Amino acid sequence: MKMLNLIKKYGTLIGFFGIIIFFTINLPSTFLTAKNFINISQQISMLAVVAFTMTVVMVMNDFDLSVGSMASLAGIVAAVLFSMGYPIWIGILAALFVGIIGGLFNGFLVSIIGILPFVATLGTLTMFSGFAFLISGGRTIFGRDIPSEFSSFARNGIEISSLDLKIPFLSILALLILFIVWFVLEQTTYGRRLYAIGGNAEASFLAGIKVKKLRMSAFAVTGLGAAIAGLMYSSRVASSNPTQGSGLMLEAIAAVFLGMTMSEEGEPRVLCTLLGVLILGVLDNGLTQMNVDSYIREVLVGFIVILAVAFSSITKKSN
């Protein structure tokens, strides 16, 4: 019985270290190095931002399937404005505004209209994707249309000369958003109210909590996170295309569910979500170095989602 409890409580963490050990043995000269882990932190930064802000919605037992297409749309909006000669700050603010409006629209459909989150955000997933193709004309925007000052953000970072390392600005931005989301969820009344809604929305309403407004605001946060991730991706590859965020949704949800297996209450916690992001990032990095086919990686991610949901359900039932 004790062994079963230990597995339920620490199984995800044990699995994470098991993955690291596996790749360290099979990739002895390249995997367990500071530069590789810095590289992983940059690779997962976009996923991390989406997953951290997705946690805000999943705290209330909701989720957002549209984050990937929103990331694509936000990147396209910025790139189109860049190509039209607008200043960088205009393009960035417009992309962030689109993310917030898209998130509020999702929240309106779910909390005001009463559509199930799965149905509502599945519909907006298609809508946002369609807008991205419409605005861009279905083409990739790159080259001189993307300002060098914008793309250089992803290439630069803080130099640590004594260690011959450079911490990318993308990684620092992801850590900053992690701290903000952690502080809001764990240290503020707003966060406590979101958890109360997730525990029992009807009881929260009767207690005077403005459930509908809070749900809308949480979706707005997730939309904003998706837009930030879209801008980060566009900066990193110095281009923008209508499908660039297509893989973010599934992996973000997987990361949150993986994190939930580490939570004693089986609830989403953003620090636990960080572990889920790291598992997916380390797994992808190691399999890529081992030249494993990308389709096999997708199969593994899907399998991880199923395991994470199963473990999360077991944890909740045991509580």
PDB file of C-alpha atoms in Angstrom:
ATOM      1  CA  MET A   1       0.000   0.000   0.000  1.00  0.00           C
ATOM      2  CA  LYS A   2       2.834   2.399   0.874  1.00  0.00           C
ATOM      3  CA  MET A   3       4.526   1.603  -2.423  1.00  0.00           C
ATOM      4  CA  LEU A   4       1.301   2.402  -4.313  1.00  0.00           C
ATOM      5  CA  ASN A   5       0.955   5.731  -2.513  1.00  0.00           C
ATOM      6  CA  LEU A   6       4.560   6.612  -3.280  1.00  0.00           C
ATOM      7  CA  ILE A   7       4.049   5.819  -6.953  1.00  0.00           C
ATOM      8  CA  LYS A   8       0.894   7.943  -7.092  1.00  0.00           C
ATOM      9  CA  LYS A   9       2.611  10.848  -5.335  1.00  0.00           C
ATOM     10  CA  TYR A  10       6.061  10.774  -6.893  1.00  0.00           C
ATOM     11  CA  GLY A  11       5.596   8.623 -10.005  1.00  0.00           C
ATOM     12  CA  THR A  12       5.794  11.595 -12.383  1.00  0.00           C
ATOM     13  CA  LEU A  13       8.945  12.924 -10.740  1.00  0.00           C
ATOM     14  CA  ILE A  14      10.529   9.459 -10.771  1.00  0.00           C
ATOM     15  CA  GLY A  15       9.607   9.137 -14.440  1.00  0.00           C
ATOM     16  CA  PHE A  16      11.244  12.506 -15.178  1.00  0.00           C
ATOM     17  CA  PHE A  17      14.542  11.447 -13.618  1.00  0.00           C
ATOM     18  CA  GLY A  18      14.246   8.098 -15.368  1.00  0.00           C
ATOM     19  CA  ILE A  19      14.018   9.894 -18.724  1.00  0.00           C
ATOM     20  CA  ILE A  20      17.104  11.959 -17.879  1.00  0.00           C
ATOM     21  CA  ILE A  21      19.066   8.856 -16.888  1.00  0.00           C
ATOM     22  CA  PHE A  22      18.004   7.053 -20.073  1.00  0.00           C
ATOM     23  CA  PHE A  23      19.174   9.856 -22.364  1.00  0.00           C
ATOM     24  CA  THR A  24      22.348  10.433 -20.333  1.00  0.00           C
ATOM     25  CA  ILE A  25      23.324   6.793 -20.889  1.00  0.00           C
ATOM     26  CA  ASN A  26      22.440   6.816 -24.593  1.00  0.00           C
ATOM     27  CA  LEU A  27      23.797  10.310 -25.326  1.00  0.00           C
ATOM     28  CA  PRO A  28      26.769  10.552 -22.954  1.00  0.00           C
ATOM     29  CA  SER A  29      28.612  13.375 -24.699  1.00  0.00           C
ATOM     30  CA  THR A  30      25.763  15.704 -25.673  1.00  0.00           C
ATOM     31  CA  PHE A  31      22.734  15.354 -23.404  1.00  0.00           C
ATOM     32  CA  LEU A  32      23.764  16.090 -19.812  1.00  0.00           C
ATOM     33  CA  THR A  33      25.503  19.394 -20.520  1.00  0.00           C
ATOM     34  CA  ALA A  34      24.722  22.943 -19.461  1.00  0.00           C
ATOM     35  CA  LYS A  35      24.492  24.126 -23.066  1.00  0.00           C
ATOM     36  CA  ASN A  36      21.991  21.413 -23.943  1.00  0.00           C
ATOM     37  CA  PHE A  37      19.744  22.294 -21.021  1.00  0.00           C
ATOM     38  CA  ILE A  38      19.965  25.976 -21.940  1.00  0.00           C
ATOM     39  CA  ASN A  39      18.936  24.903 -25.430  1.00  0.00           C
ATOM     40  CA  ILE A  40      16.016  22.907 -23.993  1.00  0.00           C
ATOM     41  CA  SER A  41      14.888  25.928 -21.974  1.00  0.00           C
ATOM     42  CA  GLN A  42      14.723  27.971 -25.173  1.00  0.00           C
ATOM     43  CA  GLN A  43      12.957  25.216 -27.093  1.00  0.00           C
ATOM     44  CA  ILE A  44      10.222  24.827 -24.488  1.00  0.00           C
ATOM     45  CA  SER A  45       9.770  28.539 -23.724  1.00  0.00           C
ATOM     46  CA  MET A  46       6.747  28.953 -26.053  1.00  0.00           C
ATOM     47  CA  LEU A  47       5.087  25.783 -24.751  1.00  0.00           C
ATOM     48  CA  ALA A  48       5.834  26.870 -21.188  1.00  0.00           C
ATOM     49  CA  VAL A  49       4.075  30.226 -21.601  1.00  0.00           C
ATOM     50  CA  VAL A  50       0.972  28.566 -23.070  1.00  0.00           C
ATOM     51  CA  ALA A  51       0.950  25.821 -20.416  1.00  0.00           C
ATOM     52  CA  PHE A  52       1.405  28.272 -17.522  1.00  0.00           C
ATOM     53  CA  THR A  53      -1.483  30.449 -18.676  1.00  0.00           C
ATOM     54  CA  MET A  54      -3.554  27.364 -19.598  1.00  0.00           C
ATOM     55  CA  THR A  55      -3.253  26.390 -15.921  1.00  0.00           C
ATOM     56  CA  VAL A  56      -5.279  29.486 -15.025  1.00  0.00           C
ATOM     57  CA  VAL A  57      -8.253  28.156 -17.003  1.00  0.00           C
ATOM     58  CA  MET A  58      -7.822  24.536 -15.966  1.00  0.00           C
ATOM     59  CA  VAL A  59      -7.899  25.574 -12.303  1.00  0.00           C
ATOM     60  CA  MET A  60     -11.646  26.068 -12.892  1.00  0.00           C
ATOM     61  CA  ASN A  61     -11.992  22.666 -14.624  1.00  0.00           C
ATOM     62  CA  ASP A  62     -12.179  24.437 -18.004  1.00  0.00           C
ATOM     63  CA  PHE A  63      -9.703  24.232 -20.882  1.00  0.00           C
ATOM     64  CA  ASP A  64      -8.977  26.040 -24.112  1.00  0.00           C
ATOM     65  CA  LEU A  65      -8.472  24.133 -27.356  1.00  0.00           C
ATOM     66  CA  SER A  66      -7.911  27.308 -29.363  1.00  0.00           C
ATOM     67  CA  VAL A  67      -4.519  28.338 -27.934  1.00  0.00           C
ATOM     68  CA  GLY A  68      -2.542  26.920 -30.867  1.00  0.00           C
ATOM     69  CA  SER A  69      -4.536  28.742 -33.532  1.00  0.00           C
ATOM     70  CA  MET A  70      -4.507  31.902 -31.398  1.00  0.00           C
ATOM     71  CA  ALA A  71      -0.708  31.744 -31.253  1.00  0.00           C
ATOM     72  CA  SER A  72      -0.656  31.460 -35.047  1.00  0.00           C
ATOM     73  CA  LEU A  73      -3.125  34.339 -35.469  1.00  0.00           C
ATOM     74  CA  ALA A  74      -1.227  36.643 -33.092  1.00  0.00           C
ATOM     75  CA  GLY A  75       2.050  35.988 -34.889  1.00  0.00           C
ATOM     76  CA  ILE A  76       0.413  36.652 -38.258  1.00  0.00           C
ATOM     77  CA  VAL A  77      -1.200  39.906 -37.058  1.00  0.00           C
ATOM     78  CA  ALA A  78       2.160  41.229 -35.888  1.00  0.00           C
ATOM     79  CA  ALA A  79       3.976  40.097 -39.038  1.00  0.00           C
ATOM     80  CA  VAL A  80       1.387  41.663 -41.367  1.00  0.00           C
ATOM     81  CA  LEU A  81       1.638  44.975 -39.532  1.00  0.00           C
ATOM     82  CA  PHE A  82       5.442  44.777 -39.705  1.00  0.00           C
ATOM     83  CA  SER A  83       5.237  44.188 -43.455  1.00  0.00           C
ATOM     84  CA  MET A  84       3.014  47.272 -43.786  1.00  0.00           C
ATOM     85  CA  GLY A  85       5.690  49.413 -42.176  1.00  0.00           C
ATOM     86  CA  TYR A  86       4.178  49.865 -38.730  1.00  0.00           C
ATOM     87  CA  PRO A  87       6.553  50.188 -35.735  1.00  0.00           C
ATOM     88  CA  ILE A  88       7.445  47.044 -33.815  1.00  0.00           C
ATOM     89  CA  TRP A  89       5.553  48.135 -30.716  1.00  0.00           C
ATOM     90  CA  ILE A  90       2.351  48.571 -32.734  1.00  0.00           C
ATOM     91  CA  GLY A  91       2.601  45.033 -34.093  1.00  0.00           C
ATOM     92  CA  ILE A  92       3.308  43.560 -30.659  1.00  0.00           C
ATOM     93  CA  LEU A  93       0.467  45.449 -28.940  1.00  0.00           C
ATOM     94  CA  ALA A  94      -1.952  44.499 -31.726  1.00  0.00           C
ATOM     95  CA  ALA A  95      -1.036  40.819 -31.367  1.00  0.00           C
ATOM     96  CA  LEU A  96      -1.478  40.936 -27.585  1.00  0.00           C
ATOM     97  CA  PHE A  97      -4.805  42.749 -28.004  1.00  0.00           C
ATOM     98  CA  VAL A  98      -6.002  40.051 -30.400  1.00  0.00           C
ATOM     99  CA  GLY A  99      -5.050  37.395 -27.846  1.00  0.00           C
ATOM    100  CA  ILE A 100      -6.982  39.107 -25.048  1.00  0.00           C
ATOM    101  CA  ILE A 101     -10.065  39.702 -27.241  1.00  0.00           C
ATOM    102  CA  GLY A 102      -9.982  36.087 -28.450  1.00  0.00           C
ATOM    103  CA  GLY A 103      -9.734  34.855 -24.872  1.00  0.00           C
ATOM    104  CA  LEU A 104     -12.601  37.090 -23.757  1.00  0.00           C
ATOM    105  CA  PHE A 105     -14.681  35.757 -26.637  1.00  0.00           C
ATOM    106  CA  ASN A 106     -13.995  32.196 -25.475  1.00  0.00           C
ATOM    107  CA  GLY A 107     -14.928  33.195 -21.935  1.00  0.00           C
ATOM    108  CA  PHE A 108     -18.120  34.848 -23.179  1.00  0.00           C
ATOM    109  CA  LEU A 109     -19.169  31.691 -25.023  1.00  0.00           C
ATOM    110  CA  VAL A 110     -18.457  29.500 -22.004  1.00  0.00           C
ATOM    111  CA  SER A 111     -19.594  31.632 -19.063  1.00  0.00           C
ATOM    112  CA  ILE A 112     -22.311  33.859 -20.536  1.00  0.00           C
ATOM    113  CA  ILE A 113     -23.774  31.781 -23.377  1.00  0.00           C
ATOM    114  CA  GLY A 114     -23.214  28.527 -21.486  1.00  0.00           C
ATOM    115  CA  ILE A 115     -21.519  26.510 -24.229  1.00  0.00           C
ATOM    116  CA  LEU A 116     -19.304  23.667 -23.033  1.00  0.00           C
ATOM    117  CA  PRO A 117     -15.598  24.649 -23.134  1.00  0.00           C
ATOM    118  CA  PHE A 118     -14.786  21.738 -25.445  1.00  0.00           C
ATOM    119  CA  VAL A 119     -17.403  22.794 -28.000  1.00  0.00           C
ATOM    120  CA  ALA A 120     -16.814  26.549 -27.690  1.00  0.00           C
ATOM    121  CA  THR A 121     -13.030  26.467 -28.009  1.00  0.00           C
ATOM    122  CA  LEU A 122     -13.133  23.796 -30.711  1.00  0.00           C
ATOM    123  CA  GLY A 123     -15.222  26.244 -32.725  1.00  0.00           C
ATOM    124  CA  THR A 124     -12.921  29.200 -32.054  1.00  0.00           C
ATOM    125  CA  LEU A 125      -9.907  27.022 -32.861  1.00  0.00           C
ATOM    126  CA  THR A 126     -11.248  26.812 -36.422  1.00  0.00           C
ATOM    127  CA  MET A 127     -12.241  30.494 -36.445  1.00  0.00           C
ATOM    128  CA  PHE A 128      -8.854  31.786 -35.314  1.00  0.00           C
ATOM    129  CA  SER A 129      -7.074  29.489 -37.750  1.00  0.00           C
ATOM    130  CA  GLY A 130      -9.291  30.726 -40.574  1.00  0.00           C
ATOM    131  CA  PHE A 131      -8.554  34.353 -39.667  1.00  0.00           C
ATOM    132  CA  ALA A 132      -4.811  33.603 -39.702  1.00  0.00           C
ATOM    133  CA  PHE A 133      -5.051  32.169 -43.224  1.00  0.00           C
ATOM    134  CA  LEU A 134      -7.307  35.010 -44.349  1.00  0.00           C
ATOM    135  CA  ILE A 135      -5.074  37.797 -43.057  1.00  0.00           C
ATOM    136  CA  SER A 136      -1.862  36.236 -44.361  1.00  0.00           C
ATOM    137  CA  GLY A 137      -3.308  34.994 -47.636  1.00  0.00           C
ATOM    138  CA  GLY A 138      -2.103  31.544 -46.625  1.00  0.00           C
ATOM    139  CA  ARG A 139       1.541  32.521 -47.033  1.00  0.00           C
ATOM    140  CA  THR A 140       4.526  32.580 -44.729  1.00  0.00           C
ATOM    141  CA  ILE A 141       5.721  36.093 -43.925  1.00  0.00           C
ATOM    142  CA  PHE A 142       9.493  36.306 -43.603  1.00  0.00           C
ATOM    143  CA  GLY A 143      12.611  38.090 -44.817  1.00  0.00           C
ATOM    144  CA  ARG A 144      12.656  41.862 -44.827  1.00  0.00           C
ATOM    145  CA  ASP A 145       9.024  41.949 -43.668  1.00  0.00           C
ATOM    146  CA  ILE A 146      10.200  40.886 -40.202  1.00  0.00           C
ATOM    147  CA  PRO A 147      12.277  43.633 -38.509  1.00  0.00           C
ATOM    148  CA  SER A 148      15.709  42.496 -37.397  1.00  0.00           C
ATOM    149  CA  GLU A 149      15.172  44.178 -34.020  1.00  0.00           C
ATOM    150  CA  PHE A 150      12.159  41.896 -33.462  1.00  0.00           C
ATOM    151  CA  SER A 151      13.867  38.664 -34.482  1.00  0.00           C
ATOM    152  CA  SER A 152      17.057  39.506 -32.591  1.00  0.00           C
ATOM    153  CA  PHE A 153      15.192  39.283 -29.276  1.00  0.00           C
ATOM    154  CA  ALA A 154      15.026  35.491 -29.549  1.00  0.00           C
ATOM    155  CA  ARG A 155      18.666  35.200 -30.608  1.00  0.00           C
ATOM    156  CA  ASN A 156      20.022  37.224 -27.715  1.00  0.00           C
ATOM    157  CA  GLY A 157      20.244  36.689 -23.980  1.00  0.00           C
ATOM    158  CA  ILE A 158      22.240  37.361 -20.848  1.00  0.00           C
ATOM    159  CA  GLU A 159      25.877  36.363 -21.216  1.00  0.00           C
ATOM    160  CA  ILE A 160      27.580  34.498 -18.376  1.00  0.00           C
ATOM    161  CA  SER A 161      31.178  34.774 -19.511  1.00  0.00           C
ATOM    162  CA  SER A 162      32.630  32.805 -16.609  1.00  0.00           C
ATOM    163  CA  LEU A 163      30.589  29.753 -17.660  1.00  0.00           C
ATOM    164  CA  ASP A 164      30.666  30.486 -21.391  1.00  0.00           C
ATOM    165  CA  LEU A 165      26.854  30.399 -21.441  1.00  0.00           C
ATOM    166  CA  LYS A 166      24.088  32.653 -22.680  1.00  0.00           C
ATOM    167  CA  ILE A 167      20.658  32.491 -21.047  1.00  0.00           C
ATOM    168  CA  PRO A 168      18.160  33.281 -23.832  1.00  0.00           C
ATOM    169  CA  PHE A 169      15.672  36.107 -23.379  1.00  0.00           C
ATOM    170  CA  LEU A 170      12.928  33.659 -24.384  1.00  0.00           C
ATOM    171  CA  SER A 171      13.762  31.463 -21.382  1.00  0.00           C
ATOM    172  CA  ILE A 172      13.856  34.485 -19.077  1.00  0.00           C
ATOM    173  CA  LEU A 173      10.468  35.658 -20.365  1.00  0.00           C
ATOM    174  CA  ALA A 174       8.976  32.207 -19.721  1.00  0.00           C
ATOM    175  CA  LEU A 175      10.342  32.238 -16.154  1.00  0.00           C
ATOM    176  CA  LEU A 176       8.919  35.723 -15.608  1.00  0.00           C
ATOM    177  CA  ILE A 177       5.467  34.567 -16.706  1.00  0.00           C
ATOM    178  CA  LEU A 178       5.829  31.494 -14.475  1.00  0.00           C
ATOM    179  CA  PHE A 179       6.445  33.755 -11.486  1.00  0.00           C
ATOM    180  CA  ILE A 180       3.522  36.060 -12.351  1.00  0.00           C
ATOM    181  CA  VAL A 181       1.072  33.166 -12.773  1.00  0.00           C
ATOM    182  CA  TRP A 182       2.340  31.487  -9.587  1.00  0.00           C
ATOM    183  CA  PHE A 183       1.945  34.717  -7.604  1.00  0.00           C
ATOM    184  CA  VAL A 184      -1.545  35.416  -8.957  1.00  0.00           C
ATOM    185  CA  LEU A 185      -2.843  31.877  -8.392  1.00  0.00           C
ATOM    186  CA  GLU A 186      -1.176  31.138  -5.067  1.00  0.00           C
ATOM    187  CA  GLN A 187      -0.854  34.520  -3.343  1.00  0.00           C
ATOM    188  CA  THR A 188      -3.899  36.585  -4.328  1.00  0.00           C
ATOM    189  CA  THR A 189      -7.627  36.580  -3.635  1.00  0.00           C
ATOM    190  CA  TYR A 190      -8.220  36.315  -7.365  1.00  0.00           C
ATOM    191  CA  GLY A 191      -6.360  33.000  -7.509  1.00  0.00           C
ATOM    192  CA  ARG A 192      -8.131  31.612  -4.455  1.00  0.00           C
ATOM    193  CA  ARG A 193     -11.470  32.453  -6.036  1.00  0.00           C
ATOM    194  CA  LEU A 194     -10.518  30.627  -9.230  1.00  0.00           C
ATOM    195  CA  TYR A 195      -9.694  27.522  -7.178  1.00  0.00           C
ATOM    196  CA  ALA A 196     -13.006  27.910  -5.355  1.00  0.00           C
ATOM    197  CA  ILE A 197     -14.844  27.963  -8.694  1.00  0.00           C
ATOM    198  CA  GLY A 198     -12.991  24.824  -9.746  1.00  0.00           C
ATOM    199  CA  GLY A 199     -13.991  23.130  -6.503  1.00  0.00           C
ATOM    200  CA  ASN A 200     -17.669  24.053  -6.721  1.00  0.00           C
ATOM    201  CA  ALA A 201     -18.875  26.774  -9.084  1.00  0.00           C
ATOM    202  CA  GLU A 202     -22.423  26.844  -7.691  1.00  0.00           C
ATOM    203  CA  ALA A 203     -21.274  27.177  -4.095  1.00  0.00           C
ATOM    204  CA  SER A 204     -18.849  29.916  -5.155  1.00  0.00           C
ATOM    205  CA  PHE A 205     -21.695  31.829  -6.790  1.00  0.00           C
ATOM    206  CA  LEU A 206     -23.836  31.524  -3.670  1.00  0.00           C
ATOM    207  CA  ALA A 207     -20.856  32.779  -1.637  1.00  0.00           C
ATOM    208  CA  GLY A 208     -20.864  35.995  -3.659  1.00  0.00           C
ATOM    209  CA  ILE A 209     -18.034  35.223  -6.091  1.00  0.00           C
ATOM    210  CA  LYS A 210     -18.608  36.671  -9.559  1.00  0.00           C
ATOM    211  CA  VAL A 211     -18.140  33.371 -11.327  1.00  0.00           C
ATOM    212  CA  LYS A 212     -18.941  34.498 -14.874  1.00  0.00           C
ATOM    213  CA  LYS A 213     -16.600  37.500 -14.831  1.00  0.00           C
ATOM    214  CA  LEU A 214     -13.775  35.485 -13.308  1.00  0.00           C
ATOM    215  CA  ARG A 215     -14.142  32.726 -15.904  1.00  0.00           C
ATOM    216  CA  MET A 216     -14.031  35.308 -18.686  1.00  0.00           C
ATOM    217  CA  SER A 217     -10.916  36.903 -17.202  1.00  0.00           C
ATOM    218  CA  ALA A 218      -9.197  33.512 -16.927  1.00  0.00           C
ATOM    219  CA  PHE A 219      -9.834  32.780 -20.607  1.00  0.00           C
ATOM    220  CA  ALA A 220      -8.458  36.245 -21.413  1.00  0.00           C
ATOM    221  CA  VAL A 221      -5.240  35.356 -19.559  1.00  0.00           C
ATOM    222  CA  THR A 222      -4.935  32.144 -21.574  1.00  0.00           C
ATOM    223  CA  GLY A 223      -5.538  34.034 -24.825  1.00  0.00           C
ATOM    224  CA  LEU A 224      -2.869  36.545 -23.845  1.00  0.00           C
ATOM    225  CA  GLY A 225      -0.422  33.725 -23.093  1.00  0.00           C
ATOM    226  CA  ALA A 226      -1.091  32.164 -26.495  1.00  0.00           C
ATOM    227  CA  ALA A 227      -0.460  35.514 -28.195  1.00  0.00           C
ATOM    228  CA  ILE A 228       2.831  35.963 -26.317  1.00  0.00           C
ATOM    229  CA  ALA A 229       3.891  32.468 -27.382  1.00  0.00           C
ATOM    230  CA  GLY A 230       3.024  33.293 -31.005  1.00  0.00           C
ATOM    231  CA  LEU A 231       5.216  36.389 -30.878  1.00  0.00           C
ATOM    232  CA  MET A 232       8.031  34.404 -29.276  1.00  0.00           C
ATOM    233  CA  TYR A 233       7.867  31.809 -32.033  1.00  0.00           C
ATOM    234  CA  SER A 234       7.841  34.439 -34.781  1.00  0.00           C
ATOM    235  CA  SER A 235      10.842  36.136 -33.201  1.00  0.00           C
ATOM    236  CA  ARG A 236      12.730  32.864 -32.909  1.00  0.00           C
ATOM    237  CA  VAL A 237      12.281  31.760 -36.541  1.00  0.00           C
ATOM    238  CA  ALA A 238      12.175  35.314 -37.978  1.00  0.00           C
ATOM    239  CA  SER A 239       8.955  34.496 -39.798  1.00  0.00           C
ATOM    240  CA  SER A 240       5.281  33.838 -39.249  1.00  0.00           C
ATOM    241  CA  ASN A 241       2.892  31.353 -40.820  1.00  0.00           C
ATOM    242  CA  PRO A 242      -0.783  30.446 -40.230  1.00  0.00           C
ATOM    243  CA  THR A 243       0.009  27.043 -38.706  1.00  0.00           C
ATOM    244  CA  GLN A 244       3.000  27.824 -36.494  1.00  0.00           C
ATOM    245  CA  GLY A 245       1.158  27.182 -33.221  1.00  0.00           C
ATOM    246  CA  SER A 246      -0.628  24.007 -34.276  1.00  0.00           C
ATOM    247  CA  GLY A 247       1.222  21.705 -31.863  1.00  0.00           C
ATOM    248  CA  LEU A 248       0.931  23.859 -28.753  1.00  0.00           C
ATOM    249  CA  MET A 249      -2.577  22.960 -27.609  1.00  0.00           C
ATOM    250  CA  LEU A 250      -2.135  19.234 -27.062  1.00  0.00           C
ATOM    251  CA  GLU A 251       1.268  19.584 -25.408  1.00  0.00           C
ATOM    252  CA  ALA A 252       0.089  22.419 -23.129  1.00  0.00           C
ATOM    253  CA  ILE A 253      -2.850  20.350 -21.888  1.00  0.00           C
ATOM    254  CA  ALA A 254      -0.544  17.354 -21.474  1.00  0.00           C
ATOM    255  CA  ALA A 255       1.879  19.446 -19.401  1.00  0.00           C
ATOM    256  CA  VAL A 256      -0.899  20.635 -17.072  1.00  0.00           C
ATOM    257  CA  PHE A 257      -2.248  17.105 -16.603  1.00  0.00           C
ATOM    258  CA  LEU A 258       1.254  15.795 -15.939  1.00  0.00           C
ATOM    259  CA  GLY A 259       1.652  18.469 -13.304  1.00  0.00           C
ATOM    260  CA  MET A 260      -1.689  17.549 -11.736  1.00  0.00           C
ATOM    261  CA  THR A 261      -0.326  14.106 -10.952  1.00  0.00           C
ATOM    262  CA  MET A 262       2.178  15.802  -8.632  1.00  0.00           C
ATOM    263  CA  SER A 263      -0.437  17.861  -6.803  1.00  0.00           C
ATOM    264  CA  GLU A 264      -1.695  16.318  -3.541  1.00  0.00           C
ATOM    265  CA  GLU A 265      -5.245  17.493  -4.313  1.00  0.00           C
ATOM    266  CA  GLY A 266      -5.025  16.537  -7.975  1.00  0.00           C
ATOM    267  CA  GLU A 267      -5.491  20.222  -8.860  1.00  0.00           C
ATOM    268  CA  PRO A 268      -3.565  22.235 -11.450  1.00  0.00           C
ATOM    269  CA  ARG A 269      -0.588  24.018  -9.866  1.00  0.00           C
ATOM    270  CA  VAL A 270       1.645  26.097 -12.055  1.00  0.00           C
ATOM    271  CA  LEU A 271       4.893  24.895 -10.467  1.00  0.00           C
ATOM    272  CA  CYS A 272       3.743  21.338 -11.134  1.00  0.00           C
ATOM    273  CA  THR A 273       2.900  22.373 -14.706  1.00  0.00           C
ATOM    274  CA  LEU A 274       6.553  23.408 -15.028  1.00  0.00           C
ATOM    275  CA  LEU A 275       7.546  19.791 -14.360  1.00  0.00           C
ATOM    276  CA  GLY A 276       5.157  18.650 -17.092  1.00  0.00           C
ATOM    277  CA  VAL A 277       6.709  21.106 -19.538  1.00  0.00           C
ATOM    278  CA  LEU A 278      10.206  19.923 -18.623  1.00  0.00           C
ATOM    279  CA  ILE A 279       9.243  16.277 -19.159  1.00  0.00           C
ATOM    280  CA  LEU A 280       7.926  17.006 -22.651  1.00  0.00           C
ATOM    281  CA  GLY A 281      10.892  19.226 -23.489  1.00  0.00           C
ATOM    282  CA  VAL A 282      13.541  16.774 -22.298  1.00  0.00           C
ATOM    283  CA  LEU A 283      11.779  13.899 -24.052  1.00  0.00           C
ATOM    284  CA  ASP A 284      11.594  15.775 -27.345  1.00  0.00           C
ATOM    285  CA  ASN A 285      15.203  16.945 -27.130  1.00  0.00           C
ATOM    286  CA  GLY A 286      16.552  13.481 -26.344  1.00  0.00           C
ATOM    287  CA  LEU A 287      14.510  11.716 -29.010  1.00  0.00           C
ATOM    288  CA  THR A 288      15.559  14.316 -31.591  1.00  0.00           C
ATOM    289  CA  GLN A 289      19.227  13.745 -30.757  1.00  0.00           C
ATOM    290  CA  MET A 290      18.656  10.006 -31.139  1.00  0.00           C
ATOM    291  CA  ASN A 291      17.125  10.664 -34.592  1.00  0.00           C
ATOM    292  CA  VAL A 292      13.779   9.156 -33.621  1.00  0.00           C
ATOM    293  CA  ASP A 293      11.062   9.835 -36.196  1.00  0.00           C
ATOM    294  CA  SER A 294       8.838  12.816 -35.370  1.00  0.00           C
ATOM    295  CA  TYR A 295       5.700  10.691 -35.791  1.00  0.00           C
ATOM    296  CA  ILE A 296       6.891   8.378 -33.038  1.00  0.00           C
ATOM    297  CA  ARG A 297       7.388  11.417 -30.808  1.00  0.00           C
ATOM    298  CA  GLU A 298       3.772  12.411 -31.461  1.00  0.00           C
ATOM    299  CA  VAL A 299       2.616   8.901 -30.502  1.00  0.00           C
ATOM    300  CA  LEU A 300       4.573   9.198 -27.249  1.00  0.00           C
ATOM    301  CA  VAL A 301       3.053  12.605 -26.448  1.00  0.00           C
ATOM    302  CA  GLY A 302      -0.431  11.178 -26.980  1.00  0.00           C
ATOM    303  CA  PHE A 303       0.415   8.221 -24.738  1.00  0.00           C
ATOM    304  CA  ILE A 304       1.729  10.605 -22.085  1.00  0.00           C
ATOM    305  CA  VAL A 305      -1.550  12.554 -22.192  1.00  0.00           C
ATOM    306  CA  ILE A 306      -3.516   9.355 -21.531  1.00  0.00           C
ATOM    307  CA  LEU A 307      -1.221   8.363 -18.651  1.00  0.00           C
ATOM    308  CA  ALA A 308      -1.368  11.861 -17.161  1.00  0.00           C
ATOM    309  CA  VAL A 309      -5.168  11.978 -17.241  1.00  0.00           C
ATOM    310  CA  ALA A 310      -5.362   8.466 -15.765  1.00  0.00           C
ATOM    311  CA  PHE A 311      -2.972   9.294 -12.915  1.00  0.00           C
ATOM    312  CA  SER A 312      -4.773  12.591 -12.294  1.00  0.00           C
ATOM    313  CA  SER A 313      -8.116  10.770 -12.018  1.00  0.00           C
ATOM    314  CA  ILE A 314      -6.636   8.209  -9.621  1.00  0.00           C
ATOM    315  CA  THR A 315      -5.201  10.989  -7.441  1.00  0.00           C
ATOM    316  CA  LYS A 316      -8.522  12.825  -7.270  1.00  0.00           C
ATOM    317  CA  LYS A 317     -10.459   9.654  -6.426  1.00  0.00           C
ATOM    318  CA  SER A 318      -8.004   8.709  -3.685  1.00  0.00           C
ATOM    319  CA  ASN A 319      -8.508  12.141  -2.116  1.00  0.00           C
TER     320      ASN A 319
END
